[in-house]
CSV table of C-alpha atoms in Angstrom, one decimal:
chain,number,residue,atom,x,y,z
A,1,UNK,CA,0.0,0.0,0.0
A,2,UNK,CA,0.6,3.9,-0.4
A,3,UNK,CA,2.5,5.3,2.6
A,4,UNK,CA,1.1,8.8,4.2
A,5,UNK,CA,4.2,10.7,2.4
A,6,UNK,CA,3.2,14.5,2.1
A,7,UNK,CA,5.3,17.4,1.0
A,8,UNK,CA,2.8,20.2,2.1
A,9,UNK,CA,5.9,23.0,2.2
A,10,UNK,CA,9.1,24.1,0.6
A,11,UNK,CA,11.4,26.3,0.8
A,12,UNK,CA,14.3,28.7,-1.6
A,13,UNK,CA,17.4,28.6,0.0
A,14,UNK,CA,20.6,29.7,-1.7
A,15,UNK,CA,23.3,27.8,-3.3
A,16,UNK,CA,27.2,28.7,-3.1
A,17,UNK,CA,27.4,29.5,-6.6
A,18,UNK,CA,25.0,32.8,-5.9
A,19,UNK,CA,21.5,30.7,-7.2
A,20,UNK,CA,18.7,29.6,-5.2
A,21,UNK,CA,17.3,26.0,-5.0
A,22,UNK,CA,14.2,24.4,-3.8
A,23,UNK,CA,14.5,22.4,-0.5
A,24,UNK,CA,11.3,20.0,0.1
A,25,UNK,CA,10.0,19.1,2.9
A,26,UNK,CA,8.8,15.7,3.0
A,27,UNK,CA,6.5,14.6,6.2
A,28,UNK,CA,5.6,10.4,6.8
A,29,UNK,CA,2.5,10.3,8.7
A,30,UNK,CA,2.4,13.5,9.8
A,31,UNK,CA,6.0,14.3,11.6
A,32,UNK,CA,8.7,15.7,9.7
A,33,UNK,CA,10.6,13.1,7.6
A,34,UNK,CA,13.8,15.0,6.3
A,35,UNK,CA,14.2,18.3,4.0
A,36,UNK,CA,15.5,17.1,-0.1
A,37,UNK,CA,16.6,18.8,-3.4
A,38,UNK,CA,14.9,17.6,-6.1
A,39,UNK,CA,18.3,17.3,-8.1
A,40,UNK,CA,18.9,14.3,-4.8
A,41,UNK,CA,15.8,13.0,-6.0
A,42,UNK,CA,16.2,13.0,-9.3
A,43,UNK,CA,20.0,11.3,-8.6
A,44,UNK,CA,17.7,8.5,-6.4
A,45,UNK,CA,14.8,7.6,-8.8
A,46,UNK,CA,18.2,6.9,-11.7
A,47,UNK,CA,19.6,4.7,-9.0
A,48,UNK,CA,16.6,3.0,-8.7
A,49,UNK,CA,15.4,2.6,-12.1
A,50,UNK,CA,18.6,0.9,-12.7
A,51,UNK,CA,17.7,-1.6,-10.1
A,52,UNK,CA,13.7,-1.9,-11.1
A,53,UNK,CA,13.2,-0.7,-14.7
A,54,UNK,CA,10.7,1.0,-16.1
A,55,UNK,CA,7.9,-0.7,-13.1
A,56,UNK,CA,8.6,3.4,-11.4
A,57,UNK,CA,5.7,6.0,-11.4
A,58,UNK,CA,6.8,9.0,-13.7
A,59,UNK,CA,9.3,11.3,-11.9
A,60,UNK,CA,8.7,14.9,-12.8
A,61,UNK,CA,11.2,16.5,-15.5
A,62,UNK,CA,14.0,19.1,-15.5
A,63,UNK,CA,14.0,22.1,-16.3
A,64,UNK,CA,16.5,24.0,-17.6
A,65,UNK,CA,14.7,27.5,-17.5
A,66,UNK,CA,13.8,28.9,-14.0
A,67,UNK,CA,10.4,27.9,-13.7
A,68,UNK,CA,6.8,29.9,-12.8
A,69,UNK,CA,5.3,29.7,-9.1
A,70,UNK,CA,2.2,27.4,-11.0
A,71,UNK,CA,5.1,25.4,-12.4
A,72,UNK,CA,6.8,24.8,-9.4
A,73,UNK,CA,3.7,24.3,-7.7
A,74,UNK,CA,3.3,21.2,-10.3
A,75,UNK,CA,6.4,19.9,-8.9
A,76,UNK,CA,5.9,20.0,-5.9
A,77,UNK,CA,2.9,17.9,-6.3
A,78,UNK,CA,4.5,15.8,-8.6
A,79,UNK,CA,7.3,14.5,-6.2
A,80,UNK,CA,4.5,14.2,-3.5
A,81,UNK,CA,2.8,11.9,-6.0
A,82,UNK,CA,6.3,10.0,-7.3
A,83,UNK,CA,6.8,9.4,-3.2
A,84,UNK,CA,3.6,7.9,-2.2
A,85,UNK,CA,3.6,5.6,-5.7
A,86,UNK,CA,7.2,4.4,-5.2
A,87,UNK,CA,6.3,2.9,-1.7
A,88,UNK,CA,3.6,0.5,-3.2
A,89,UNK,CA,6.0,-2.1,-4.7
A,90,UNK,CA,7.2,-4.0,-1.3
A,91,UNK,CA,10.3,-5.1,-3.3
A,92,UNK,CA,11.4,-1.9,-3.9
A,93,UNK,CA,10.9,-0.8,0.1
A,94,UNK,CA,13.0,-3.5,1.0
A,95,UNK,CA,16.1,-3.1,-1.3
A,96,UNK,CA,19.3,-1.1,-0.3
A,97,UNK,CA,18.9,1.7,-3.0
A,98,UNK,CA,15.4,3.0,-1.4
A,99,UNK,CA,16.4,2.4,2.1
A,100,UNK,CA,20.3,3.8,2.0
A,101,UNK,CA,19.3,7.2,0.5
A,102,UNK,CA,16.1,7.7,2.9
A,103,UNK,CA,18.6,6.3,5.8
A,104,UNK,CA,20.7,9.8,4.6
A,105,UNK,CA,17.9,11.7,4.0
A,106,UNK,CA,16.7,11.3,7.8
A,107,UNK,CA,20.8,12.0,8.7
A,108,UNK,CA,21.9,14.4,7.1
A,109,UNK,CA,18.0,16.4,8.2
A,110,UNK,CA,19.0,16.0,11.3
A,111,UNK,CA,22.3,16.3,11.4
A,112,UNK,CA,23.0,13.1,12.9
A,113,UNK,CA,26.5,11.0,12.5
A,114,UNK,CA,26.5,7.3,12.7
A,115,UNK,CA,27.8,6.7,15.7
A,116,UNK,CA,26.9,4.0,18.6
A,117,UNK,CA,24.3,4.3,21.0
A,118,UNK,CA,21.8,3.4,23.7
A,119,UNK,CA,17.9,3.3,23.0
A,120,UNK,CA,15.2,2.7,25.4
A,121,UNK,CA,12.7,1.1,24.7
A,122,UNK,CA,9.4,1.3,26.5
A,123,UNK,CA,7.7,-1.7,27.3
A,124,UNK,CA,3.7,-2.2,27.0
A,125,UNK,CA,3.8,-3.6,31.4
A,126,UNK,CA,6.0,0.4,31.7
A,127,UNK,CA,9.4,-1.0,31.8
A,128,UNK,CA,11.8,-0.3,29.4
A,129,UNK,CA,15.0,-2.3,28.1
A,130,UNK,CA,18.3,-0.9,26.5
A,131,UNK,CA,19.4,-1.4,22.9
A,132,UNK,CA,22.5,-1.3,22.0
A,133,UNK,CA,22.3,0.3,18.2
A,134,UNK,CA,23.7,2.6,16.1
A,135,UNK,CA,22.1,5.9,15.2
A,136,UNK,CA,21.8,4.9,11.6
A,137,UNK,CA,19.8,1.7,12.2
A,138,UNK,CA,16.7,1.4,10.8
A,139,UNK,CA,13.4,0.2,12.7
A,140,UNK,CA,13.4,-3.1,11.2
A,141,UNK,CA,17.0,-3.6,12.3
A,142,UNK,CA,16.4,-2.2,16.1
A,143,UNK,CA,13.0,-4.7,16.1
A,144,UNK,CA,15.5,-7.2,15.1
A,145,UNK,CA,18.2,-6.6,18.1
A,146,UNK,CA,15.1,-6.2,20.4
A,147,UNK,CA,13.7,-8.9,19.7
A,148,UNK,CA,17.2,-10.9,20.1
A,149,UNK,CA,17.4,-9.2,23.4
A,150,UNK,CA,14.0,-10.4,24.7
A,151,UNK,CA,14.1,-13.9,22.9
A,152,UNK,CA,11.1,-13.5,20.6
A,153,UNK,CA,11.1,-15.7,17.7
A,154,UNK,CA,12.3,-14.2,14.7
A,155,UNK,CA,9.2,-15.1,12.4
A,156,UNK,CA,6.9,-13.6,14.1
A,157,UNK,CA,9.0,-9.9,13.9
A,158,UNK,CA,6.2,-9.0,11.2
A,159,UNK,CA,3.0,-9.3,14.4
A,160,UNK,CA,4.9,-6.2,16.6
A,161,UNK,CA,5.9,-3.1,15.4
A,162,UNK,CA,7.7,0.5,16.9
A,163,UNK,CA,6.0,3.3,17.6
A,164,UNK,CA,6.6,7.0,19.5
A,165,UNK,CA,4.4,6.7,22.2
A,166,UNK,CA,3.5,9.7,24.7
A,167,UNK,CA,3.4,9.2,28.2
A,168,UNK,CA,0.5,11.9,29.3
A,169,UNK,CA,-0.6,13.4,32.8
A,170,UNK,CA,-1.7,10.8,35.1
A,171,UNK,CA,-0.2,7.9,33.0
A,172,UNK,CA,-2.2,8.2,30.4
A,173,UNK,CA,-0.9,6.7,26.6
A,174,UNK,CA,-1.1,8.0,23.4
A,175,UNK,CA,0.2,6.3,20.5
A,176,UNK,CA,1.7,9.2,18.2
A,177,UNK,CA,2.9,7.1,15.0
A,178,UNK,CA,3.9,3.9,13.7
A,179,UNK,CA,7.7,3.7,12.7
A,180,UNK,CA,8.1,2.5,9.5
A,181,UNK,CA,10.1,-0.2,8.7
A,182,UNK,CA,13.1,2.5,7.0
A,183,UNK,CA,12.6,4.7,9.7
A,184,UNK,CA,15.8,5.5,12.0
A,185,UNK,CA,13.9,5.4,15.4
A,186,UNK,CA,17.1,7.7,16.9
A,187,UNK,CA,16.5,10.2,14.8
A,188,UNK,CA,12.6,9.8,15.0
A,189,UNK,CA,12.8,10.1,18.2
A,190,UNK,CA,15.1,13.1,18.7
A,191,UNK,CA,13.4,15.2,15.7
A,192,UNK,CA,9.6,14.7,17.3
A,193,UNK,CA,10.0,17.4,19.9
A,194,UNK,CA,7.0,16.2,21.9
A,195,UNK,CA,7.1,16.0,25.4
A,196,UNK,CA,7.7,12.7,27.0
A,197,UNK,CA,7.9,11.0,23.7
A,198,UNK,CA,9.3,7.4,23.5
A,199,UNK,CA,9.9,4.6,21.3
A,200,UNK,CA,7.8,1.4,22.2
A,201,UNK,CA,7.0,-1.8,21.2
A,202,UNK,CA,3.6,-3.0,20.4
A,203,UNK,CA,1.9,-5.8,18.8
A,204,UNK,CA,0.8,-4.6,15.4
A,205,UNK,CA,-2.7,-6.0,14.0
A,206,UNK,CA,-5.9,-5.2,14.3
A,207,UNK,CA,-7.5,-8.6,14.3
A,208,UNK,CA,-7.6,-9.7,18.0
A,209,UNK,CA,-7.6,-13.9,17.0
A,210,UNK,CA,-4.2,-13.8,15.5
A,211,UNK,CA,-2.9,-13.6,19.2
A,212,UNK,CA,-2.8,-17.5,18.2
A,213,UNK,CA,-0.2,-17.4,16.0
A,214,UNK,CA,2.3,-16.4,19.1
A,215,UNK,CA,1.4,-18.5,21.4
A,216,UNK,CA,3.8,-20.8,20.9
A,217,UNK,CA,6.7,-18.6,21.6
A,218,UNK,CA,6.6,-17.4,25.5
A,219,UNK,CA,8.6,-13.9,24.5
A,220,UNK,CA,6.0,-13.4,22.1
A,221,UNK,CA,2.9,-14.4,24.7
A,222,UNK,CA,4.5,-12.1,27.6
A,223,UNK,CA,4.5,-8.8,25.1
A,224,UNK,CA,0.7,-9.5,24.1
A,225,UNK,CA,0.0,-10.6,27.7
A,226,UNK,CA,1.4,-7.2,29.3
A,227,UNK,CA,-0.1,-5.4,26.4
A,228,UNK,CA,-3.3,-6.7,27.6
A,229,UNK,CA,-3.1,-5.7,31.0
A,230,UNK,CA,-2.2,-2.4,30.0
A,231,UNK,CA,-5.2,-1.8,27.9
A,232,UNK,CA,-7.4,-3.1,30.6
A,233,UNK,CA,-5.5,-0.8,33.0
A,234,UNK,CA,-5.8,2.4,30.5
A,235,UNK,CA,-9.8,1.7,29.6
A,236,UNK,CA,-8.9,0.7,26.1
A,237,UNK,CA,-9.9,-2.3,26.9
A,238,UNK,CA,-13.5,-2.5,28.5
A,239,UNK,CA,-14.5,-5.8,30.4
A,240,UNK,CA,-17.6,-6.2,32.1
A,241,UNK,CA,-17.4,-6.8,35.6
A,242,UNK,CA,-17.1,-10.1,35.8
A,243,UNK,CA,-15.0,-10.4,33.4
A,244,UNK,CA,-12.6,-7.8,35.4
A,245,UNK,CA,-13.2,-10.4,38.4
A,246,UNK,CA,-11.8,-13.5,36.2
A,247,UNK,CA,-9.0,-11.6,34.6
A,248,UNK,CA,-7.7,-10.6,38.1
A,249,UNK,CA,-8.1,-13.9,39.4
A,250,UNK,CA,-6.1,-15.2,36.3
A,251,UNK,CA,-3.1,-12.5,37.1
A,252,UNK,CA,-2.7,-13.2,40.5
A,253,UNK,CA,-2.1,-17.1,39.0
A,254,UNK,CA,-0.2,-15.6,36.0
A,255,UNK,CA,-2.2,-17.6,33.8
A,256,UNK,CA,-1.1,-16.0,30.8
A,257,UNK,CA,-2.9,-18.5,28.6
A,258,UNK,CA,-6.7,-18.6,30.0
A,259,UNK,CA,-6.0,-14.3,30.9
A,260,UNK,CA,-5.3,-14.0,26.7
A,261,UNK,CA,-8.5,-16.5,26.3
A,262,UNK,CA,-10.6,-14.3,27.9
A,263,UNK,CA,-9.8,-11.4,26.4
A,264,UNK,CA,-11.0,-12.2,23.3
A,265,UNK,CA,-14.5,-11.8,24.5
A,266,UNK,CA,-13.7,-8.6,26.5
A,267,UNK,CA,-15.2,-5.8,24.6
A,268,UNK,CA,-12.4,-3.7,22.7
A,269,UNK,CA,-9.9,-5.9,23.1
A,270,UNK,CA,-6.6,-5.7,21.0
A,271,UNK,CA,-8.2,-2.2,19.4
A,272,UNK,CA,-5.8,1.1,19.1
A,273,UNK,CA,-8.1,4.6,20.9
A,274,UNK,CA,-6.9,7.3,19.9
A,275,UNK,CA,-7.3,10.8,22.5
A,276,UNK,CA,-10.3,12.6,22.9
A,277,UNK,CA,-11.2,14.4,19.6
A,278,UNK,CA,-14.0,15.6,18.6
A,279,UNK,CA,-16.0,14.9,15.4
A,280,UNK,CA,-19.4,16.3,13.0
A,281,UNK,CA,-22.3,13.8,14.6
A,282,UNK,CA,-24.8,14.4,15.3
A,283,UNK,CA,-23.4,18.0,14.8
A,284,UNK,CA,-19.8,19.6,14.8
A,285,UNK,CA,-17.7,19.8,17.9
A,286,UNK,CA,-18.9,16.6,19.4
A,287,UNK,CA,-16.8,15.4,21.4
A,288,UNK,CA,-15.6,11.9,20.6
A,289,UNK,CA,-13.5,8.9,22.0
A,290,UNK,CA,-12.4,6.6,18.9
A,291,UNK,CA,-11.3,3.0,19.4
A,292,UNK,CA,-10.5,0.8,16.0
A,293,UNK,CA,-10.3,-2.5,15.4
A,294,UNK,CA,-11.7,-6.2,14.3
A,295,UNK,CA,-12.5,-4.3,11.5
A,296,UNK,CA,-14.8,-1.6,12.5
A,297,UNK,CA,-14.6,2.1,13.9
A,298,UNK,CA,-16.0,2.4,17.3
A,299,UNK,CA,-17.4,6.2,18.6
A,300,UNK,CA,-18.0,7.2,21.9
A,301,UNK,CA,-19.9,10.3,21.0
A,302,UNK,CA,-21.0,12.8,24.1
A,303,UNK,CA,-24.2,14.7,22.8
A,304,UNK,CA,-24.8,18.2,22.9
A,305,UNK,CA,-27.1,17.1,25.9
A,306,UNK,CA,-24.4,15.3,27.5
A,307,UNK,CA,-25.9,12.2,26.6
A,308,UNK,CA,-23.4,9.5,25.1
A,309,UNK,CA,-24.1,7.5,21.8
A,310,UNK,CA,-21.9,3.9,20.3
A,311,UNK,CA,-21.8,4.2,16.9
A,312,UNK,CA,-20.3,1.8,15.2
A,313,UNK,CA,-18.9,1.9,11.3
A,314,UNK,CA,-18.0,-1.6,9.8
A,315,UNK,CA,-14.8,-1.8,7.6
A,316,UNK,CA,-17.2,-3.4,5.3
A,317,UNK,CA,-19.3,-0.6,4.3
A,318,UNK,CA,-16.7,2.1,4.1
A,319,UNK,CA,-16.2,3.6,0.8
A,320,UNK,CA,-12.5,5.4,0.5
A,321,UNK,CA,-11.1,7.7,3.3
A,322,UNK,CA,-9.0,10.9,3.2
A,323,UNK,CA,-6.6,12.8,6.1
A,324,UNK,CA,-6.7,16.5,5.2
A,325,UNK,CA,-4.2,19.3,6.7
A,326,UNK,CA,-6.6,22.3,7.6
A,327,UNK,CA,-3.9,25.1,8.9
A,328,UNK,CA,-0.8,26.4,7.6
A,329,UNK,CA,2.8,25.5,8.3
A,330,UNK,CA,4.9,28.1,9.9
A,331,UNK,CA,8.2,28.4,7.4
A,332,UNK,CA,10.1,31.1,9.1
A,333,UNK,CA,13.4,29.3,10.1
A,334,UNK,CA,12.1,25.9,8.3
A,335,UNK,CA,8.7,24.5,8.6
A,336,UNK,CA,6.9,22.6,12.0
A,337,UNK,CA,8.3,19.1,12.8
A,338,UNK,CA,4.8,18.3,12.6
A,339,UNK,CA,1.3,18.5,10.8
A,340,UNK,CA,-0.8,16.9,14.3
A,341,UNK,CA,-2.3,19.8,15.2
A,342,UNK,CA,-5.1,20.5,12.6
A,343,UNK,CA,-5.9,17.3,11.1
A,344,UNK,CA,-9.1,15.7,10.2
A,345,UNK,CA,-9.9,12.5,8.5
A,346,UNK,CA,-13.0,11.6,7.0
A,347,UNK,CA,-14.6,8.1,5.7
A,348,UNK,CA,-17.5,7.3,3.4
A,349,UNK,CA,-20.0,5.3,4.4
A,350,UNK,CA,-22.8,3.5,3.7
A,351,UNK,CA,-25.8,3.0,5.4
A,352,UNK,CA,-29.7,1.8,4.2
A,353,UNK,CA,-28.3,2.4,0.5
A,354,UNK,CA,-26.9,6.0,1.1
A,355,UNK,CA,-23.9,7.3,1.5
A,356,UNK,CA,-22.5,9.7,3.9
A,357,UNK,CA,-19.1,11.2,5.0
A,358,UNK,CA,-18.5,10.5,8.9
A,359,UNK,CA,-15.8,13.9,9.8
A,360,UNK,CA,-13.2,13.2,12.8
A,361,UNK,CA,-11.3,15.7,13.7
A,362,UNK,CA,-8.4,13.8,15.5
A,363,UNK,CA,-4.2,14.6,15.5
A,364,UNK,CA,-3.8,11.4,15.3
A,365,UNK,CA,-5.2,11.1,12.1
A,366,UNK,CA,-2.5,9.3,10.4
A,367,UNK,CA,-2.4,6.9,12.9
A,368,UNK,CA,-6.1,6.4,12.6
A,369,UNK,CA,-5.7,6.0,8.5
A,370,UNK,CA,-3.0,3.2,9.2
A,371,UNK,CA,-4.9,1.1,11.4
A,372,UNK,CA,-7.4,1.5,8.3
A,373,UNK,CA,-5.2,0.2,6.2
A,374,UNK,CA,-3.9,-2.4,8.6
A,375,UNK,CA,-7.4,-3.8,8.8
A,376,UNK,CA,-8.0,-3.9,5.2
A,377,UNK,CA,-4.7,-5.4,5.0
A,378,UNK,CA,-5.5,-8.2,7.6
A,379,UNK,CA,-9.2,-9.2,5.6
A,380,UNK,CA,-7.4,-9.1,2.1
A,381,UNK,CA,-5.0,-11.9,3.8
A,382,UNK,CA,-7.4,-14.1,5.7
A,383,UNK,CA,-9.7,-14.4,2.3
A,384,UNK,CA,-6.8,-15.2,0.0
A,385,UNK,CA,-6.5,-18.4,2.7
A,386,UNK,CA,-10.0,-19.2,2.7
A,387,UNK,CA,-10.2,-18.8,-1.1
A,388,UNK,CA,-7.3,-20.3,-3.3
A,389,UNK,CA,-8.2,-18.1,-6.5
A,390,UNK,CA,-7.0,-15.1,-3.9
A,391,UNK,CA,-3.6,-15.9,-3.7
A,392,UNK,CA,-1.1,-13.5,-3.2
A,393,UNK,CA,1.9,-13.5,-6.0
A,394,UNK,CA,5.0,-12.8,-4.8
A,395,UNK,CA,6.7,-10.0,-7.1
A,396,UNK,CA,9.5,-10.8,-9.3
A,397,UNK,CA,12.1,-8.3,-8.8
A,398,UNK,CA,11.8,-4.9,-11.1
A,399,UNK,CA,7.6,-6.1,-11.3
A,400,UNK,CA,4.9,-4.5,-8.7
A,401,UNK,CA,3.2,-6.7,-6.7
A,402,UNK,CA,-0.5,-7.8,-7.3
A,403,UNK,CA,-2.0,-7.9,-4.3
A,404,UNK,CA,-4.8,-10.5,-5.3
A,405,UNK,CA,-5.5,-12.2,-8.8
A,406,UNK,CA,-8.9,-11.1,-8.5
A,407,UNK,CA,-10.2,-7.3,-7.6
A,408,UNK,CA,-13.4,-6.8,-6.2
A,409,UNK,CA,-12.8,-3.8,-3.3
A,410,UNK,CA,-11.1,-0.4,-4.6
A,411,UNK,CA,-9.8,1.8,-1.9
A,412,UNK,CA,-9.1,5.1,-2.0
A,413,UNK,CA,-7.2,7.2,0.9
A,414,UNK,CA,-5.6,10.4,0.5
A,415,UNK,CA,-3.7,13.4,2.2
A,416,UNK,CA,-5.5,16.7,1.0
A,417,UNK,CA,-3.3,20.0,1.9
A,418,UNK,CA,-6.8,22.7,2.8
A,419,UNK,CA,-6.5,24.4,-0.5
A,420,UNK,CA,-6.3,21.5,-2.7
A,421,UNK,CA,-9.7,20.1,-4.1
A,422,UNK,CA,-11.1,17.4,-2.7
A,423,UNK,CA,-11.0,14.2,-4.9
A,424,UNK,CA,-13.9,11.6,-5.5
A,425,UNK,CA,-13.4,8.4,-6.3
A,426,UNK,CA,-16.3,5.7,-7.8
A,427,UNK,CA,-15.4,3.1,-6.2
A,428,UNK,CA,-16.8,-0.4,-4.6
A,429,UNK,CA,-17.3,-1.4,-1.2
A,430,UNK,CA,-17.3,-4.8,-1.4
A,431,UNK,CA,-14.3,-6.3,0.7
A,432,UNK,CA,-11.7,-8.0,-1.6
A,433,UNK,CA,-8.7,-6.4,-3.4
A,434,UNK,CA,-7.2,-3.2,-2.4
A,435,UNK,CA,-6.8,-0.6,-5.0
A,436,UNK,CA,-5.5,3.1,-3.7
A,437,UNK,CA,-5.4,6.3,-5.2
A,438,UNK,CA,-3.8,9.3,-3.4
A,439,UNK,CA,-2.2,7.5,-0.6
């Protein structure tokens, strides 16, 4: 899938021969990713074209004249486009031409030397454990030394995942972003500016029964087990009473097998809430508490009467989704690490034959359109086992991937800057094959 690459600013800086040059600001999910010249990415794509052929998206041309404030304009969305288009083939993410020059990218943004160094890493029970890494190791590689650290098996790297996580007032956690797999969680971490910001590792799916798969690996069962106590313990998680009575009764034995049995049934269970936001049902400014997973969206909604109101979207019936940016980015000595603060994402969706847009208004919207994705992601898998004419090819190197042999869902998702138009997209809601525009 498309990642949520952006590059909503730039900026003219001069060069040392007298000139001026375009520096772009590229953001991944909202937080600033690392500042680039088009002539680096133009240097890049020739690097990778080598590698892949002609499988690339179009890269946007050169000119040799200087060019209008429309033209640059073009350009600017051009390499937005080329950036989110690029990430789709999995081959290409994985190869050392994409993942060296992004590597330098986030170094040289930064200004950050390879060097070693220590990273915490906050545990889902509150510890935290040491890693010994270097500052140019990607998130893949520190899962990997984690995971070495902690025992967990190595095949089932691809069920947790690291994310910046905020520790609030009175304990509270909010899950700020996803790191992606090229990522360099040092210099994630020290470019966030957010207070109290950590790396952490989390399980990563949405589907609560593939807790299964890790059962047979204790590392694996302890992380999911203290994740689970920590949900309970922050209300992301809601067992009834009863249930609450069992699950303590199974700590005290630390039955980590019966406590993961039950909660499957506990309500929430194994979904990601984002922080209080607010949203446009039944009017704007509702306030709203957001939880996400086995495949639906579920609102808390307080009423303008103070009343609260479950709604309930399933993955099912949503259409396409978009994040859009709805302020302006201070550029005065280089842009805002981040794009959190006025965010909104919006789904389609329908209901008795219609369809409506649902508006949440959330910083965490990027985080909410990945766990989207991650859900739609999950269901495309599980039906390519339960039907063999689903089958996933694996992608010859220099091809894109096919997701499925047969298409029967389009999805669309995309990042929308205020001023730009909003796109529609006909598209079908039946759940099958992923197809994405935008991001």
């Amino acid at each position: 899938m498309k990642m949520h690459f952006c590059i909503p600013v730039s900026q003219q800086r001069p060069d040392a021969l007298g000139g001026r040059y375009t520096l772009y600001s590229v953001y991944l999910d909202g937080f600033l990713f690392g500042r680039v010249r088009y002539s680096q990415l133009r240097r890049w794509n020739g690097q990778l074209r080598r590698v892949f052929g002609n499988c690339l998206p179009p890269f946007p041309p050169k000119y040799y004249l200087a060019m209008t404030t429309s033209m640059a304009e073009e350009r600017r969305d051009q390499l937005e486009q080329y950036l989110q288009n690029v990430t789709v083939d999995p081959n290409m993410l994985k190869s050392d031409v994409f993942v060296d020059f992004l590597k330098l990218v986030q170094l040289d943004t930064f200004s950050i030397t390879t060097q070693r160094a220590s990273l915490d890493l906050f545990l889902p029970d509150g510890r935290s454990i040491q890693a010994e890494i270097l500052t140019s190791d990607t998130a893949e590689r520190v899962l990997e030394v984690v995971s070495h650290k902690i025992g967990l098996c190595r095949e089932l790297l691809g069920y947790f995942g690291l994310f910046l996580i905020r520790i609030c007032q009175e304990g509270k956690l909010s899950v700020m972003k996803k790191l992606a797999d090229f990522e360099l969680p040092y210099a994630s971490l020290r470019s966030s500016q957010v207070e109290n910001c950590k790396v952490g590792l989390r399980k990563w799916y949405m589907d609560p029964s593939l807790d299964l798969m890790l059962m047979d690996c204790r590392a694996a069962v302890n992380l999911i087990y203290m994740q689970a106590i920590q949900d309970i313990e922050k209300e992301w998680a809601k067992p009834t009473q009863v249930q609450r009575q069992t699950l303590e009764a199974l700590q005290k034995e630390d039955n980590q097998t019966k406590f993961l049995e039950l909660t499957q049934e506990v309500r929430h269970y194994g979904y990601v809430q984002l922080d209080p936001c607010t949203c446009d049902y039944p009017e704007p400014g509702c306030r709203a508490v957001i939880s996400v997973g086995k495949n639906e969206i579920s609102c808390c909604i307080t009423l303008p009467d103070n009343r609260t109101e479950d709604v309930v979207f399933q993955m099912d019936r949503v259409k396409c989704w978009q994040v859009t940016f709805l302020g302006t980015l201070l550029d005065m000595d280089g842009p805002q690490r981040t794009l959190n603060q006025n965010l909104e994402l919006r789904f389609q969706y329908s209901e008795d034959s219609c369809w409506f847009w649902f508006v949440i208004y959330t910083k965490q919207a990027f985080l909410l359109s990945s766990c989207l994705k991650q859900m739609i992601s999950e269901k495309m898998v599980k039906q390519a086992a339960e039907n063999p004419e689903m089958q996933i090819e694996v992608p010859k190197q220099g091809k894109s991937k096919k997701y499925h042999i047969q298409q029967s869902q389009k999805d669309y998702s995309s990042f929308l800057p205020r001023k730009c138009k909003i796109k529609t997209a006909e598209v079908d809601c039946d759940l099958g094959t992923l197809k994405e525009e935008g991001l």
